[in-house]
Amino acid sequence: MGRNTVTKEILDVGLIPVIRASSSTEAIAIAKAIEAAGVSIVEVTMTVPRALHVIEKITDYFGDKVLVGAGTVLDSETTRSAMLSGAEFIVSPILERSVIEICKRYSKTVIPGAMTPTEVLTAWEAGADLVKIFPCDSLGGAKYLKALKGPLPQVLLIPTGGVKLELVGDFISAGASALGVGSELINKEAVASENFGYISSTARKFLQAIRSARQ
C-alpha cells in the first residue's frame, strides 16, 4: 500500500487505536474487537511481547481490511523490522531522524512524536506525514493543541495521551487531524475479563464522536 493511500486512510478514519497488551494472543483478540467495530486501523506497540509476530498475524488475518502500524518505534533497526513484518505506518513517541529517513526511503507513512513547537516543525520539515503530540494531556490537552496550530497551521497533528471520549469534540475543534487512543479505548479491565464486546462498543463511540465533531 502506498504512503499517500495510508496517510489518507488515517486522516479519513481519524482514529488510531493503540494496542498495548501482555501477550500476542491478547493483542490479536483486541485487534479483532476493534475491526468488528468498523475501525480499519490498529497500531501495535513494540512493547507488546513478540510485537513483530503480532503485526504479522494481524496482517495475515485481515489482509487489506485493516491497516496495521507499529508504535513505540525508537530506532531505524526496529523500523525496518516492523516494515518487513507488514507494518504500513510507523509511530514513535520521539523525534528520531533515522526513523523518518528510513520510512521516506521505503515510502511508508511516518508519525514521529513531538512536544514543543520547535520539535513539531523539525519533524514536519524532516518529512513526517503527521506529527504525534505526546503526552498531550500532560501538556495541556486540546488547549495546547490549539496553541500549536496557531503558528503551525500546515502541520497535521495527532494528539495522543489522555484522549478521552468526552474530549473528542474539543480535540477536533482544536485542529486534530486524527486521534491516537490507547487505554481510554482498550480498557484493561475489559481485556482482563475478555469482554471484547465492550472494546468494540467503545470503538464505535469514538468513531461516531469523531464524525459528529467533524460535521
C-alpha atoms as an extended CHARMM CRD file, in Angstrom:
* protein
*
       215  EXT
         1         1  MET       CA              0.0000000000        0.0000000000        0.0000000000  PROA      1               0.0000000000
         2         2  GLY       CA              1.3850000000        3.4060000000       -0.9570000000  PROA      2               0.0000000000
         3         3  ARG       CA              2.3210000000        6.0810000000        1.5760000000  PROA      3               0.0000000000
         4         4  ASN       CA             -0.2480000000        8.5640000000        0.3030000000  PROA      4               0.0000000000
         5         5  THR       CA             -3.0110000000        5.9520000000        0.4710000000  PROA      5               0.0000000000
         6         6  VAL       CA             -2.0880000000        5.0300000000        4.0390000000  PROA      6               0.0000000000
         7         7  THR       CA             -1.9230000000        8.6460000000        5.1680000000  PROA      7               0.0000000000
         8         8  LYS       CA             -5.2920000000        9.3570000000        3.5620000000  PROA      8               0.0000000000
         9         9  GLU       CA             -6.8500000000        6.3600000000        5.3320000000  PROA      9               0.0000000000
        10        10  ILE       CA             -5.6070000000        7.6060000000        8.6960000000  PROA      10              0.0000000000
        11        11  LEU       CA             -6.9730000000       11.0830000000        8.0150000000  PROA      11              0.0000000000
        12        12  ASP       CA            -10.3060000000        9.7480000000        6.7500000000  PROA      12              0.0000000000
        13        13  VAL       CA            -10.8960000000        7.4070000000        9.7010000000  PROA      13              0.0000000000
        14        14  GLY       CA             -9.4820000000        9.8590000000       12.2170000000  PROA      14              0.0000000000
        15        15  LEU       CA             -8.7340000000        7.2150000000       14.8490000000  PROA      15              0.0000000000
        16        16  ILE       CA             -5.6290000000        5.1710000000       15.6060000000  PROA      16              0.0000000000
        17        17  PRO       CA             -6.3330000000        2.6010000000       18.3440000000  PROA      17              0.0000000000
        18        18  VAL       CA             -3.0760000000        1.9300000000       20.1960000000  PROA      18              0.0000000000
        19        19  ILE       CA             -2.7470000000       -1.7050000000       21.2610000000  PROA      19              0.0000000000
        20        20  ARG       CA             -0.6690000000       -2.4560000000       24.3400000000  PROA      20              0.0000000000
        21        21  ALA       CA             -1.1030000000       -5.9690000000       25.6500000000  PROA      21              0.0000000000
        22        22  SER       CA              0.5640000000       -8.5540000000       27.8770000000  PROA      22              0.0000000000
        23        23  SER       CA              0.6640000000      -11.2530000000       25.2020000000  PROA      23              0.0000000000
        24        24  SER       CA              0.4370000000      -11.7180000000       21.4540000000  PROA      24              0.0000000000
        25        25  THR       CA             -2.8140000000      -13.6840000000       21.8490000000  PROA      25              0.0000000000
        26        26  GLU       CA             -4.3510000000      -10.8080000000       23.7880000000  PROA      26              0.0000000000
        27        27  ALA       CA             -3.2020000000       -8.2510000000       21.2170000000  PROA      27              0.0000000000
        28        28  ILE       CA             -4.7280000000      -10.1880000000       18.3400000000  PROA      28              0.0000000000
        29        29  ALA       CA             -8.0480000000      -10.5300000000       20.1980000000  PROA      29              0.0000000000
        30        30  ILE       CA             -8.0800000000       -6.7730000000       20.7690000000  PROA      30              0.0000000000
        31        31  ALA       CA             -7.4170000000       -6.1370000000       17.0660000000  PROA      31              0.0000000000
        32        32  LYS       CA            -10.3660000000       -8.3710000000       16.1590000000  PROA      32              0.0000000000
        33        33  ALA       CA            -12.6470000000       -6.4240000000       18.5270000000  PROA      33              0.0000000000
        34        34  ILE       CA            -11.5550000000       -3.1160000000       17.0160000000  PROA      34              0.0000000000
        35        35  GLU       CA            -12.1010000000       -4.3330000000       13.4580000000  PROA      35              0.0000000000
        36        36  ALA       CA            -15.5450000000       -5.6400000000       14.4150000000  PROA      36              0.0000000000
        37        37  ALA       CA            -16.4650000000       -2.0570000000       15.3380000000  PROA      37              0.0000000000
        38        38  GLY       CA            -15.6790000000       -0.8650000000       11.8360000000  PROA      38              0.0000000000
        39        39  VAL       CA            -12.2820000000        0.6470000000       12.6420000000  PROA      39              0.0000000000
        40        40  SER       CA             -9.8460000000       -0.2360000000        9.8730000000  PROA      40              0.0000000000
        41        41  ILE       CA             -6.6550000000        0.8650000000       11.6500000000  PROA      41              0.0000000000
        42        42  VAL       CA             -4.6130000000       -0.5210000000       14.5520000000  PROA      42              0.0000000000
        43        43  GLU       CA             -1.2280000000        0.3750000000       15.9950000000  PROA      43              0.0000000000
        44        44  VAL       CA              0.7110000000       -2.3940000000       17.7240000000  PROA      44              0.0000000000
        45        45  THR       CA              3.3120000000       -1.0150000000       20.1130000000  PROA      45              0.0000000000
        46        46  MET       CA              6.7570000000       -2.5650000000       20.2680000000  PROA      46              0.0000000000
        47        47  THR       CA              6.1910000000       -3.0830000000       23.9960000000  PROA      47              0.0000000000
        48        48  VAL       CA              3.7920000000       -5.9440000000       23.2100000000  PROA      48              0.0000000000
        49        49  PRO       CA              5.5420000000       -9.3240000000       23.6490000000  PROA      49              0.0000000000
        50        50  ARG       CA              6.5640000000      -10.6510000000       20.2290000000  PROA      50              0.0000000000
        51        51  ALA       CA              5.2370000000       -7.4540000000       18.6510000000  PROA      51              0.0000000000
        52        52  LEU       CA              6.6130000000       -8.2160000000       15.1980000000  PROA      52              0.0000000000
        53        53  HSD       CA              4.8880000000      -11.6100000000       15.2660000000  PROA      53              0.0000000000
        54        54  VAL       CA              1.6370000000       -9.8870000000       16.2750000000  PROA      54              0.0000000000
        55        55  ILE       CA              1.9140000000       -7.4850000000       13.3400000000  PROA      55              0.0000000000
        56        56  GLU       CA              2.4480000000      -10.4330000000       11.0110000000  PROA      56              0.0000000000
        57        57  LYS       CA             -0.5100000000      -12.3450000000       12.4420000000  PROA      57              0.0000000000
        58        58  ILE       CA             -2.9000000000       -9.3810000000       12.2520000000  PROA      58              0.0000000000
        59        59  THR       CA             -1.7770000000       -8.5890000000        8.7020000000  PROA      59              0.0000000000
        60        60  ASP       CA             -2.2230000000      -12.2070000000        7.6230000000  PROA      60              0.0000000000
        61        61  TYR       CA             -5.6360000000      -12.4690000000        9.3010000000  PROA      61              0.0000000000
        62        62  PHE       CA             -7.2080000000       -9.2550000000        7.9970000000  PROA      62              0.0000000000
        63        63  GLY       CA             -5.3390000000       -8.6560000000        4.7600000000  PROA      63              0.0000000000
        64        64  ASP       CA             -6.2670000000       -5.3040000000        3.2530000000  PROA      64              0.0000000000
        65        65  LYS       CA             -9.2280000000       -4.8470000000        5.6060000000  PROA      65              0.0000000000
        66        66  VAL       CA             -7.0710000000       -3.4590000000        8.4230000000  PROA      66              0.0000000000
        67        67  LEU       CA             -4.2040000000       -1.0030000000        8.2000000000  PROA      67              0.0000000000
        68        68  VAL       CA             -1.5580000000       -2.1640000000       10.6710000000  PROA      68              0.0000000000
        69        69  GLY       CA              1.1090000000        0.1100000000       12.0920000000  PROA      69              0.0000000000
        70        70  ALA       CA              3.9760000000       -0.2580000000       14.5390000000  PROA      70              0.0000000000
        71        71  GLY       CA              4.1440000000        2.0350000000       17.5610000000  PROA      71              0.0000000000
        72        72  THR       CA              6.7400000000        2.9630000000       20.1840000000  PROA      72              0.0000000000
        73        73  VAL       CA              9.4150000000        2.6410000000       17.4990000000  PROA      73              0.0000000000
        74        74  LEU       CA             12.6700000000        4.2210000000       18.6700000000  PROA      74              0.0000000000
        75        75  ASP       CA             15.2780000000        3.4230000000       16.0140000000  PROA      75              0.0000000000
        76        76  SER       CA             15.8400000000        2.6190000000       12.3580000000  PROA      76              0.0000000000
        77        77  GLU       CA             16.5420000000       -1.0820000000       13.0100000000  PROA      77              0.0000000000
        78        78  THR       CA             13.1340000000       -1.5970000000       14.6050000000  PROA      78              0.0000000000
        79        79  THR       CA             11.5330000000        0.4650000000       11.8410000000  PROA      79              0.0000000000
        80        80  ARG       CA             12.9530000000       -1.8010000000        9.1650000000  PROA      80              0.0000000000
        81        81  SER       CA             11.9320000000       -4.9690000000       11.0370000000  PROA      81              0.0000000000
        82        82  ALA       CA              8.3970000000       -3.6520000000       11.5150000000  PROA      82              0.0000000000
        83        83  MET       CA              8.0950000000       -2.8890000000        7.8140000000  PROA      83              0.0000000000
        84        84  LEU       CA              9.2340000000       -6.3980000000        6.9010000000  PROA      84              0.0000000000
        85        85  SER       CA              6.6140000000       -7.7730000000        9.3040000000  PROA      85              0.0000000000
        86        86  GLY       CA              3.8720000000       -5.9000000000        7.4520000000  PROA      86              0.0000000000
        87        87  ALA       CA              3.6030000000       -2.5230000000        9.1790000000  PROA      87              0.0000000000
        88        88  GLU       CA              2.2610000000        0.1250000000        6.7940000000  PROA      88              0.0000000000
        89        89  PHE       CA              2.9200000000        3.0580000000        9.1160000000  PROA      89              0.0000000000
        90        90  ILE       CA              5.4130000000        3.7970000000       11.8800000000  PROA      90              0.0000000000
        91        91  VAL       CA              4.6930000000        5.7650000000       15.0490000000  PROA      91              0.0000000000
        92        92  SER       CA              7.2930000000        6.9700000000       17.5340000000  PROA      92              0.0000000000
        93        93  PRO       CA              6.9790000000        8.7850000000       20.8710000000  PROA      93              0.0000000000
        94        94  ILE       CA             10.1330000000       10.7370000000       19.9960000000  PROA      94              0.0000000000
        95        95  LEU       CA             11.6780000000       12.6870000000       17.1550000000  PROA      95              0.0000000000
        96        96  GLU       CA             14.3400000000       10.3810000000       15.7400000000  PROA      96              0.0000000000
        97        97  ARG       CA             15.5290000000       11.4450000000       12.2880000000  PROA      97              0.0000000000
        98        98  SER       CA             16.7580000000        7.9760000000       11.2970000000  PROA      98              0.0000000000
        99        99  VAL       CA             13.2260000000        6.6220000000       11.7110000000  PROA      99              0.0000000000
       100       100  ILE       CA             11.8380000000        9.3260000000        9.4110000000  PROA      100             0.0000000000
       101       101  GLU       CA             14.6160000000        8.7730000000        6.8690000000  PROA      101             0.0000000000
       102       102  ILE       CA             14.0720000000        5.0250000000        6.5120000000  PROA      102             0.0000000000
       103       103  CYS       CA             10.3100000000        5.4960000000        6.2210000000  PROA      103             0.0000000000
       104       104  LYS       CA             10.8010000000        8.0330000000        3.4350000000  PROA      104             0.0000000000
       105       105  ARG       CA             13.2610000000        5.7010000000        1.7300000000  PROA      105             0.0000000000
       106       106  TYR       CA             10.6880000000        2.9030000000        1.5750000000  PROA      106             0.0000000000
       107       107  SER       CA              7.6310000000        5.1570000000        1.1250000000  PROA      107             0.0000000000
       108       108  LYS       CA              5.9710000000        4.3390000000        4.4440000000  PROA      108             0.0000000000
       109       109  THR       CA              3.8640000000        6.7570000000        6.4580000000  PROA      109             0.0000000000
       110       110  VAL       CA              5.7690000000        8.0290000000        9.4870000000  PROA      110             0.0000000000
       111       111  ILE       CA              4.3620000000        9.7290000000       12.5890000000  PROA      111             0.0000000000
       112       112  PRO       CA              7.1200000000       10.9080000000       14.9450000000  PROA      112             0.0000000000
       113       113  GLY       CA              6.4050000000       12.2700000000       18.4050000000  PROA      113             0.0000000000
       114       114  ALA       CA              6.9740000000       15.8550000000       19.4640000000  PROA      114             0.0000000000
       115       115  MET       CA              6.2260000000       18.1530000000       22.3830000000  PROA      115             0.0000000000
       116       116  THR       CA              7.4660000000       21.6630000000       21.6400000000  PROA      116             0.0000000000
       117       117  PRO       CA              6.7880000000       23.9130000000       18.6340000000  PROA      117             0.0000000000
       118       118  THR       CA             10.4330000000       23.5100000000       17.6340000000  PROA      118             0.0000000000
       119       119  GLU       CA             10.1740000000       19.7200000000       17.6920000000  PROA      119             0.0000000000
       120       120  VAL       CA              6.8980000000       19.7930000000       15.7610000000  PROA      120             0.0000000000
       121       121  LEU       CA              8.3240000000       21.9410000000       12.9730000000  PROA      121             0.0000000000
       122       122  THR       CA             11.5790000000       19.9820000000       12.9030000000  PROA      122             0.0000000000
       123       123  ALA       CA              9.6460000000       16.7220000000       12.4770000000  PROA      123             0.0000000000
       124       124  TRP       CA              7.4760000000       18.2140000000        9.7330000000  PROA      124             0.0000000000
       125       125  GLU       CA             10.4070000000       19.6380000000        7.8020000000  PROA      125             0.0000000000
       126       126  ALA       CA             12.2480000000       16.3180000000        8.1410000000  PROA      126             0.0000000000
       127       127  GLY       CA              9.4090000000       14.6330000000        6.2510000000  PROA      127             0.0000000000
       128       128  ALA       CA              6.8400000000       13.5000000000        8.8040000000  PROA      128             0.0000000000
       129       129  ASP       CA              3.4380000000       12.7250000000        7.2960000000  PROA      129             0.0000000000
       130       130  LEU       CA              1.7420000000       13.6000000000       10.5810000000  PROA      130             0.0000000000
       131       131  VAL       CA              3.1520000000       14.6050000000       13.9570000000  PROA      131             0.0000000000
       132       132  LYS       CA              2.1420000000       12.9180000000       17.2060000000  PROA      132             0.0000000000
       133       133  ILE       CA              1.7450000000       15.3210000000       20.1260000000  PROA      133             0.0000000000
       134       134  PHE       CA              2.7410000000       13.2780000000       23.1560000000  PROA      134             0.0000000000
       135       135  PRO       CA              1.9820000000       13.2390000000       26.0220000000  PROA      135             0.0000000000
       136       136  CYS       CA             -0.8260000000       15.5890000000       25.0620000000  PROA      136             0.0000000000
       137       137  ASP       CA             -2.7660000000       15.5520000000       28.3270000000  PROA      137             0.0000000000
       138       138  SER       CA              0.3310000000       16.4630000000       30.3490000000  PROA      138             0.0000000000
       139       139  LEU       CA              0.9980000000       19.3950000000       28.0260000000  PROA      139             0.0000000000
       140       140  GLY       CA             -2.4810000000       20.9000000000       28.3370000000  PROA      140             0.0000000000
       141       141  GLY       CA             -4.6890000000       18.7600000000       26.1230000000  PROA      141             0.0000000000
       142       142  ALA       CA             -6.8410000000       20.4060000000       23.4690000000  PROA      142             0.0000000000
       143       143  LYS       CA             -5.7980000000       23.8930000000       24.5760000000  PROA      143             0.0000000000
       144       144  TYR       CA             -2.1600000000       23.0830000000       23.9030000000  PROA      144             0.0000000000
       145       145  LEU       CA             -3.0070000000       21.5480000000       20.5260000000  PROA      145             0.0000000000
       146       146  LYS       CA             -4.9150000000       24.6960000000       19.5420000000  PROA      146             0.0000000000
       147       147  ALA       CA             -1.9740000000       26.8300000000       20.6240000000  PROA      147             0.0000000000
       148       148  LEU       CA              0.3450000000       24.7910000000       18.3760000000  PROA      148             0.0000000000
       149       149  LYS       CA             -1.9630000000       25.0590000000       15.3710000000  PROA      149             0.0000000000
       150       150  GLY       CA             -1.9210000000       28.8590000000       15.6030000000  PROA      150             0.0000000000
       151       151  PRO       CA              1.6400000000       29.3620000000       14.2990000000  PROA      151             0.0000000000
       152       152  LEU       CA              1.8170000000       25.9300000000       12.5940000000  PROA      152             0.0000000000
       153       153  PRO       CA             -1.4850000000       25.5150000000       10.6900000000  PROA      153             0.0000000000
       154       154  GLN       CA              0.1570000000       23.4590000000        7.9460000000  PROA      154             0.0000000000
       155       155  VAL       CA              1.2260000000       20.6270000000       10.2610000000  PROA      155             0.0000000000
       156       156  LEU       CA             -1.1040000000       17.6320000000       10.6240000000  PROA      156             0.0000000000
       157       157  LEU       CA             -1.2640000000       16.8160000000       14.3350000000  PROA      157             0.0000000000
       158       158  ILE       CA             -2.3560000000       13.6730000000       16.1800000000  PROA      158             0.0000000000
       159       159  PRO       CA             -2.8100000000       14.1390000000       19.9300000000  PROA      159             0.0000000000
       160       160  THR       CA             -2.0580000000       11.0120000000       21.9580000000  PROA      160             0.0000000000
       161       161  GLY       CA             -2.2380000000       10.5070000000       25.7040000000  PROA      161             0.0000000000
       162       162  GLY       CA             -5.3800000000       11.2740000000       27.6770000000  PROA      162             0.0000000000
       163       163  VAL       CA             -7.7070000000       11.4790000000       24.6740000000  PROA      163             0.0000000000
       164       164  LYS       CA            -10.9900000000       10.6000000000       26.3550000000  PROA      164             0.0000000000
       165       165  LEU       CA            -14.3100000000       10.0340000000       24.6020000000  PROA      165             0.0000000000
       166       166  GLU       CA            -15.8730000000       13.1570000000       26.1000000000  PROA      166             0.0000000000
       167       167  LEU       CA            -12.9330000000       15.2550000000       24.8380000000  PROA      167             0.0000000000
       168       168  VAL       CA            -13.0780000000       14.1570000000       21.1950000000  PROA      168             0.0000000000
       169       169  GLY       CA            -15.0130000000       17.2580000000       20.1230000000  PROA      169             0.0000000000
       170       170  ASP       CA            -12.5340000000       19.5450000000       21.8640000000  PROA      170             0.0000000000
       171       171  PHE       CA             -9.5540000000       17.9510000000       20.1390000000  PROA      171             0.0000000000
       172       172  ILE       CA            -11.1670000000       18.0260000000       16.6890000000  PROA      172             0.0000000000
       173       173  SER       CA            -12.1770000000       21.6640000000       17.1750000000  PROA      173             0.0000000000
       174       174  ALA       CA             -8.6240000000       22.4440000000       18.2790000000  PROA      174             0.0000000000
       175       175  GLY       CA             -7.2960000000       21.1750000000       14.9510000000  PROA      175             0.0000000000
       176       176  ALA       CA             -6.5180000000       17.4860000000       15.4360000000  PROA      176             0.0000000000
       177       177  SER       CA             -6.2400000000       15.6520000000       12.1130000000  PROA      177             0.0000000000
       178       178  ALA       CA             -6.7370000000       12.2960000000       13.8630000000  PROA      178             0.0000000000
       179       179  LEU       CA             -6.6310000000       10.9030000000       17.3910000000  PROA      179             0.0000000000
       180       180  GLY       CA             -4.3420000000        8.3180000000       18.9390000000  PROA      180             0.0000000000
       181       181  VAL       CA             -6.2410000000        6.4570000000       21.6610000000  PROA      181             0.0000000000
       182       182  GLY       CA             -4.9110000000        3.7290000000       23.9360000000  PROA      182             0.0000000000
       183       183  SER       CA             -6.2390000000        2.8590000000       27.3790000000  PROA      183             0.0000000000
       184       184  GLU       CA             -9.2980000000        5.1020000000       27.0010000000  PROA      184             0.0000000000
       185       185  LEU       CA            -10.4380000000        2.7520000000       24.2290000000  PROA      185             0.0000000000
       186       186  ILE       CA             -8.7700000000       -0.5270000000       25.1440000000  PROA      186             0.0000000000
       187       187  ASN       CA             -9.9250000000       -0.8530000000       28.7380000000  PROA      187             0.0000000000
       188       188  LYS       CA             -7.5990000000       -3.0240000000       30.8430000000  PROA      188             0.0000000000
       189       189  GLU       CA            -10.4120000000       -4.4840000000       32.9090000000  PROA      189             0.0000000000
       190       190  ALA       CA            -12.3420000000       -5.4160000000       29.7690000000  PROA      190             0.0000000000
       191       191  VAL       CA             -9.2710000000       -7.1100000000       28.3220000000  PROA      191             0.0000000000
       192       192  ALA       CA             -8.5800000000       -8.9760000000       31.5740000000  PROA      192             0.0000000000
       193       193  SER       CA            -12.1480000000      -10.3010000000       31.6690000000  PROA      193             0.0000000000
       194       194  GLU       CA            -12.1150000000      -10.9630000000       27.9050000000  PROA      194             0.0000000000
       195       195  ASN       CA            -15.0380000000       -8.5870000000       27.4660000000  PROA      195             0.0000000000
       196       196  PHE       CA            -14.0330000000       -7.6630000000       23.9420000000  PROA      196             0.0000000000
       197       197  GLY       CA            -17.5660000000       -6.6000000000       23.1120000000  PROA      197             0.0000000000
       198       198  TYR       CA            -17.0160000000       -3.6180000000       25.4340000000  PROA      198             0.0000000000
       199       199  ILE       CA            -13.9610000000       -2.6230000000       23.3980000000  PROA      199             0.0000000000
       200       200  SER       CA            -15.9560000000       -2.8750000000       20.1580000000  PROA      200             0.0000000000
       201       201  SER       CA            -18.7060000000       -0.7210000000       21.6400000000  PROA      201             0.0000000000
       202       202  THR       CA            -16.2190000000        1.9210000000       22.8080000000  PROA      202             0.0000000000
       203       203  ALA       CA            -14.5180000000        1.9850000000       19.4200000000  PROA      203             0.0000000000
       204       204  ARG       CA            -17.8640000000        2.6530000000       17.7380000000  PROA      204             0.0000000000
       205       205  LYS       CA            -18.4930000000        5.5320000000       20.1510000000  PROA      205             0.0000000000
       206       206  PHE       CA            -15.1190000000        7.0770000000       19.3280000000  PROA      206             0.0000000000
       207       207  LEU       CA            -15.7980000000        6.7930000000       15.5890000000  PROA      207             0.0000000000
       208       208  GLN       CA            -19.2130000000        8.4110000000       15.9590000000  PROA      208             0.0000000000
       209       209  ALA       CA            -17.8290000000       11.1990000000       18.1300000000  PROA      209             0.0000000000
       210       210  ILE       CA            -15.1620000000       11.9820000000       15.5340000000  PROA      210             0.0000000000
       211       211  ARG       CA            -17.7000000000       12.0240000000       12.6910000000  PROA      211             0.0000000000
       212       212  SER       CA            -20.0590000000       14.2600000000       14.6520000000  PROA      212             0.0000000000
       213       213  ALA       CA            -17.2780000000       16.6710000000       15.6140000000  PROA      213             0.0000000000
       214       214  ARG       CA            -16.1210000000       16.9640000000       12.0030000000  PROA      214             0.0000000000
       215       215  GLN       CA            -19.5710000000       17.8790000000       10.6640000000  PROA      215             0.0000000000
